[in-house]
Every structure is written in structure tokens, then in C-alpha cells.
mmCIF file of C-alpha atoms in Angstrom:
data_model
loop_
_atom_site.group_PDB
_atom_site.id
_atom_site.type_symbol
_atom_site.label_atom_id
_atom_site.label_comp_id
_atom_site.label_asym_id
_atom_site.label_seq_id
_atom_site.Cartn_x
_atom_site.Cartn_y
_atom_site.Cartn_z
ATOM 1 C CA MET A 20 60.489 74.960 67.455
ATOM 2 C CA LYS A 21 59.607 78.942 67.150
ATOM 3 C CA PHE A 22 62.053 81.291 66.536
ATOM 4 C CA ASP A 23 61.813 84.248 69.053
ATOM 5 C CA ARG A 24 63.179 87.467 67.594
ATOM 6 C CA LYS A 25 62.861 89.372 71.165
ATOM 7 C CA ALA A 26 64.634 86.617 72.873
ATOM 8 C CA ALA A 27 67.729 86.679 70.034
ATOM 9 C CA TRP A 28 67.742 90.552 69.936
ATOM 10 C CA SER A 29 68.094 90.251 73.722
ATOM 11 C CA LEU A 30 70.869 87.921 73.689
ATOM 12 C CA VAL A 31 73.090 90.021 71.167
ATOM 13 C CA ARG A 32 72.551 93.007 72.680
ATOM 14 C CA GLY A 33 73.958 91.436 76.187
ATOM 15 C CA LEU A 34 76.921 89.910 74.077
ATOM 16 C CA LEU A 35 77.808 93.124 72.357
ATOM 17 C CA ALA A 36 77.562 95.219 76.107
ATOM 18 C CA VAL A 37 80.261 92.224 77.705
ATOM 19 C CA ILE A 38 82.262 92.858 74.605
ATOM 20 C CA LEU A 39 82.265 96.610 74.735
ATOM 21 C CA VAL A 40 83.005 96.593 78.711
ATOM 22 C CA PHE A 41 86.075 94.227 78.186
ATOM 23 C CA ALA A 42 87.201 96.217 75.155
ATOM 24 C CA ALA A 43 87.084 99.471 77.687
ATOM 25 C CA CYS A 44 89.097 97.595 79.865
ATOM 26 C CA ALA A 45 91.638 96.164 77.761
ATOM 27 C CA VAL A 46 92.710 99.710 75.938
ATOM 28 C CA PRO A 47 93.924 102.330 78.142
ATOM 29 C CA MET A 48 92.344 105.717 78.497
ATOM 30 C CA ARG A 49 93.774 108.670 77.183
ATOM 31 C CA ALA A 50 93.510 112.115 78.651
ATOM 32 C CA ALA A 51 91.231 114.285 76.849
ATOM 33 C CA SER A 52 93.005 116.917 75.532
ATOM 34 C CA PHE A 53 96.710 118.725 73.933
ATOM 35 C CA GLN A 54 98.081 122.087 75.112
ATOM 36 C CA PRO A 55 101.091 124.042 74.986
ATOM 37 C CA LEU A 56 103.264 124.248 77.569
ATOM 38 C CA GLU A 57 106.859 126.272 78.049
ATOM 39 C CA ILE A 58 109.504 125.875 80.192
ATOM 40 C CA ALA A 59 111.838 128.777 80.227
ATOM 41 C CA THR A 60 115.742 127.404 80.881
ATOM 42 C CA ARG A 61 119.219 129.164 80.748
ATOM 43 C CA ASN A 62 118.951 127.846 77.342
ATOM 44 C CA GLY A 63 116.190 128.892 75.927
ATOM 45 C CA VAL A 64 112.488 128.591 75.944
ATOM 46 C CA GLN A 65 111.347 124.768 75.488
ATOM 47 C CA VAL A 66 107.857 124.054 74.107
ATOM 48 C CA PHE A 67 106.209 120.958 74.830
ATOM 49 C CA SER A 68 102.434 119.792 73.618
ATOM 50 C CA VAL A 69 100.983 117.801 76.740
ATOM 51 C CA GLU A 70 98.103 115.706 77.467
ATOM 52 C CA MET A 71 95.912 117.141 80.429
ATOM 53 C CA ALA A 72 95.403 114.644 83.299
ATOM 54 C CA THR A 73 92.766 115.995 85.502
ATOM 55 C CA THR A 74 89.848 113.192 86.051
ATOM 56 C CA GLU A 75 91.025 110.805 88.930
ATOM 57 C CA GLU A 76 91.131 108.144 85.834
ATOM 58 C CA GLU A 77 93.320 110.107 83.932
ATOM 59 C CA LYS A 78 95.608 111.130 86.747
ATOM 60 C CA THR A 79 95.562 106.786 87.967
ATOM 61 C CA THR A 80 96.346 106.010 84.284
ATOM 62 C CA GLY A 81 98.787 108.372 83.111
ATOM 63 C CA LEU A 82 101.226 107.193 80.767
ATOM 64 C CA MET A 83 100.913 103.519 81.608
ATOM 65 C CA TYR A 84 100.644 100.822 79.158
ATOM 66 C CA ARG A 85 102.411 103.243 76.412
ATOM 67 C CA LYS A 86 105.269 102.011 74.237
ATOM 68 C CA GLU A 87 106.325 105.220 73.624
ATOM 69 C CA LEU A 88 106.169 109.160 73.865
ATOM 70 C CA ALA A 89 107.780 110.950 71.183
ATOM 71 C CA ASP A 90 110.172 114.122 72.006
ATOM 72 C CA GLY A 91 108.594 117.293 73.096
ATOM 73 C CA LYS A 92 105.247 115.226 74.134
ATOM 74 C CA GLY A 93 104.395 114.711 77.599
ATOM 75 C CA MET A 94 101.357 114.479 80.393
ATOM 76 C CA LEU A 95 100.868 117.026 82.391
ATOM 77 C CA PHE A 96 99.033 116.177 85.980
ATOM 78 C CA ASP A 97 97.024 118.643 87.569
ATOM 79 C CA PHE A 98 96.883 118.043 91.422
ATOM 80 C CA SER A 99 95.303 121.451 92.755
ATOM 81 C CA PRO A 100 95.263 122.219 95.292
ATOM 82 C CA GLU A 101 99.131 122.614 95.868
ATOM 83 C CA GLN A 102 100.042 119.249 97.771
ATOM 84 C CA GLU A 103 102.651 116.711 98.619
ATOM 85 C CA VAL A 104 102.643 114.254 95.617
ATOM 86 C CA THR A 105 103.858 110.917 95.127
ATOM 87 C CA MET A 106 104.552 109.136 91.704
ATOM 88 C CA TRP A 107 104.888 105.767 90.581
ATOM 89 C CA MET A 108 106.182 103.851 87.202
ATOM 90 C CA LYS A 109 103.584 100.620 88.071
ATOM 91 C CA ASN A 110 102.587 99.720 84.649
ATOM 92 C CA THR A 111 104.859 101.964 82.615
ATOM 93 C CA TYR A 112 106.601 100.693 80.000
ATOM 94 C CA ILE A 113 109.080 103.725 79.168
ATOM 95 C CA SER A 114 111.427 105.537 80.907
ATOM 96 C CA LEU A 115 110.248 109.206 82.056
ATOM 97 C CA ASP A 116 111.670 112.273 83.162
ATOM 98 C CA MET A 117 109.297 113.653 86.109
ATOM 99 C CA ILE A 118 109.114 117.151 86.944
ATOM 100 C CA PHE A 119 107.579 118.217 89.921
ATOM 101 C CA ILE A 120 105.845 121.966 89.446
ATOM 102 C CA ALA A 121 105.204 124.383 92.324
ATOM 103 C CA ALA A 122 101.974 126.565 92.079
ATOM 104 C CA ASP A 123 103.730 129.208 91.241
ATOM 105 C CA GLY A 124 105.124 127.499 87.609
ATOM 106 C CA ARG A 125 108.643 126.975 89.586
ATOM 107 C CA ILE A 126 110.307 123.687 88.991
ATOM 108 C CA LEU A 127 110.428 121.790 92.562
ATOM 109 C CA ARG A 128 112.321 118.742 91.812
ATOM 110 C CA ILE A 129 112.854 116.554 88.595
ATOM 111 C CA ALA A 130 112.832 112.724 88.805
ATOM 112 C CA GLU A 131 115.290 111.792 85.769
ATOM 113 C CA ASN A 132 115.443 108.275 83.983
ATOM 114 C CA THR A 133 112.657 106.688 86.097
ATOM 115 C CA GLU A 134 112.618 102.769 86.009
ATOM 116 C CA PRO A 135 109.977 101.370 83.940
ATOM 117 C CA LEU A 136 107.711 99.176 85.849
ATOM 118 C CA SER A 137 108.896 100.246 89.022
ATOM 119 C CA THR A 138 106.742 100.755 92.250
ATOM 120 C CA LYS A 139 109.126 102.415 93.960
ATOM 121 C CA ILE A 140 107.564 105.803 95.415
ATOM 122 C CA ILE A 141 108.544 108.895 93.728
ATOM 123 C CA PRO A 142 108.052 111.915 95.887
ATOM 124 C CA SER A 143 107.749 115.665 94.931
ATOM 125 C CA ARG A 144 109.903 116.682 98.602
ATOM 126 C CA GLY A 145 107.579 119.583 98.659
ATOM 127 C CA LEU A 146 104.279 121.150 97.942
ATOM 128 C CA ALA A 147 103.499 120.586 93.872
ATOM 129 C CA ARG A 148 100.409 121.928 91.982
ATOM 130 C CA ALA A 149 101.481 119.388 88.662
ATOM 131 C CA VAL A 150 103.846 116.964 87.674
ATOM 132 C CA LEU A 151 104.936 116.787 83.897
ATOM 133 C CA GLU A 152 106.122 113.666 82.589
ATOM 134 C CA VAL A 153 108.366 113.861 79.639
ATOM 135 C CA PRO A 154 110.565 111.057 78.113
ATOM 136 C CA ALA A 155 113.637 110.136 80.069
ATOM 137 C CA GLY A 156 116.665 112.547 79.184
ATOM 138 C CA THR A 157 114.220 115.228 78.253
ATOM 139 C CA ALA A 158 115.570 117.365 81.219
ATOM 140 C CA GLN A 159 119.269 116.764 80.467
ATOM 141 C CA LYS A 160 118.821 117.439 76.794
ATOM 142 C CA TYR A 161 117.001 121.049 77.245
ATOM 143 C CA GLY A 162 119.025 122.239 80.352
ATOM 144 C CA ILE A 163 115.873 121.775 82.313
ATOM 145 C CA ARG A 164 116.422 122.360 86.376
ATOM 146 C CA PRO A 165 114.884 123.277 89.589
ATOM 147 C CA GLY A 166 113.906 126.919 89.526
ATOM 148 C CA ASP A 167 113.222 127.176 86.010
ATOM 149 C CA ARG A 168 109.619 128.185 85.273
ATOM 150 C CA VAL A 169 106.799 126.506 83.537
ATOM 151 C CA ALA A 170 104.327 128.688 81.444
ATOM 152 C CA HIS A 171 100.777 127.191 81.321
ATOM 153 C CA PRO A 172 97.234 128.444 82.159
ATOM 154 C CA LEU A 173 97.497 125.977 85.263
ATOM 155 C CA PHE A 174 100.222 128.242 86.747
ATOM 156 C CA GLY A 175 98.628 131.700 85.940
ATOM 157 C CA ALA A 176 100.568 132.404 82.577
ATOM 158 C CA LYS A 177 99.570 131.688 78.868
#
């Protein structure tokens, strides 16, 4: 029996391709970049470091499968152009505050302390350009309210 080097190498490449596909499916994608974002409240300016979710894949996955989100961190979903937006908590293990933001940077609505793993629809209740997801309790902790202003390049500031 003769050892066929080409056939063996082809088999190894095929197995590696299968392993890579399974690994990519098992590990949730992370948003590509972090950016500073500021929210001007009655209590002062709060600064966050946010991951940008701009591609359809990033917006679909969001913060799913994550076990923690540190204070001062978040994810900013870009839904340009401004539109009615709906979110949910499917496959999201941590409770979040969802901050719906208009194109001018004004906060429209805040859905506080969302229920992990829920498929309940969470609507913007108005036209939103973006949604900022932060750890549950953030809005209350920093006094963030509808009408407060968000500064970020998405809204034409900073």
C-alpha cells in the first residue's frame, strides 16, 4: 500500500476548514471598534467607551452570549437612517438599559433593566438613529433621562 501525500494533505485541509467554521460559529463576533461617547445630564457629563455595531451581523448579534459588561462600557447600534427601531434580549445573558437616541443626539426613550434571554419586543416609540446598550442600572445611577443629549460623531458632535 502506497502513501498518497496529496490525498493526505487534502484531507487535513478539509478537516481544518471544518474546524474553523465550527469555531467561528461557536464564538460570538465582537464589534469592530471602540469609541468615546458622552451623555450630558443634569448631573454632569458621563463618558462611555462604546463598541460600534454598524454591520448587519454586528447589529444582529449585539451583546448576545456575553456574561458581563463593565460599568462605563456599552454598545452603540447605528440604525441610519432614523427609523422606528425594535430590540430584544434573545441570547443576551446580562440585563441592560437600552437608550434610544434621535438623529440630533437627543435621548427619546430608555428601556431600563431589560429581562435577560427574553424575546419580548422593546420598541423605540419614535424615530431613532441609534440605540446605546449599557449595563442595567446605568441610567438611574447617572441620572440619564429622555431629553438628555448624546455627543458622538454619529450625531454630528465630537
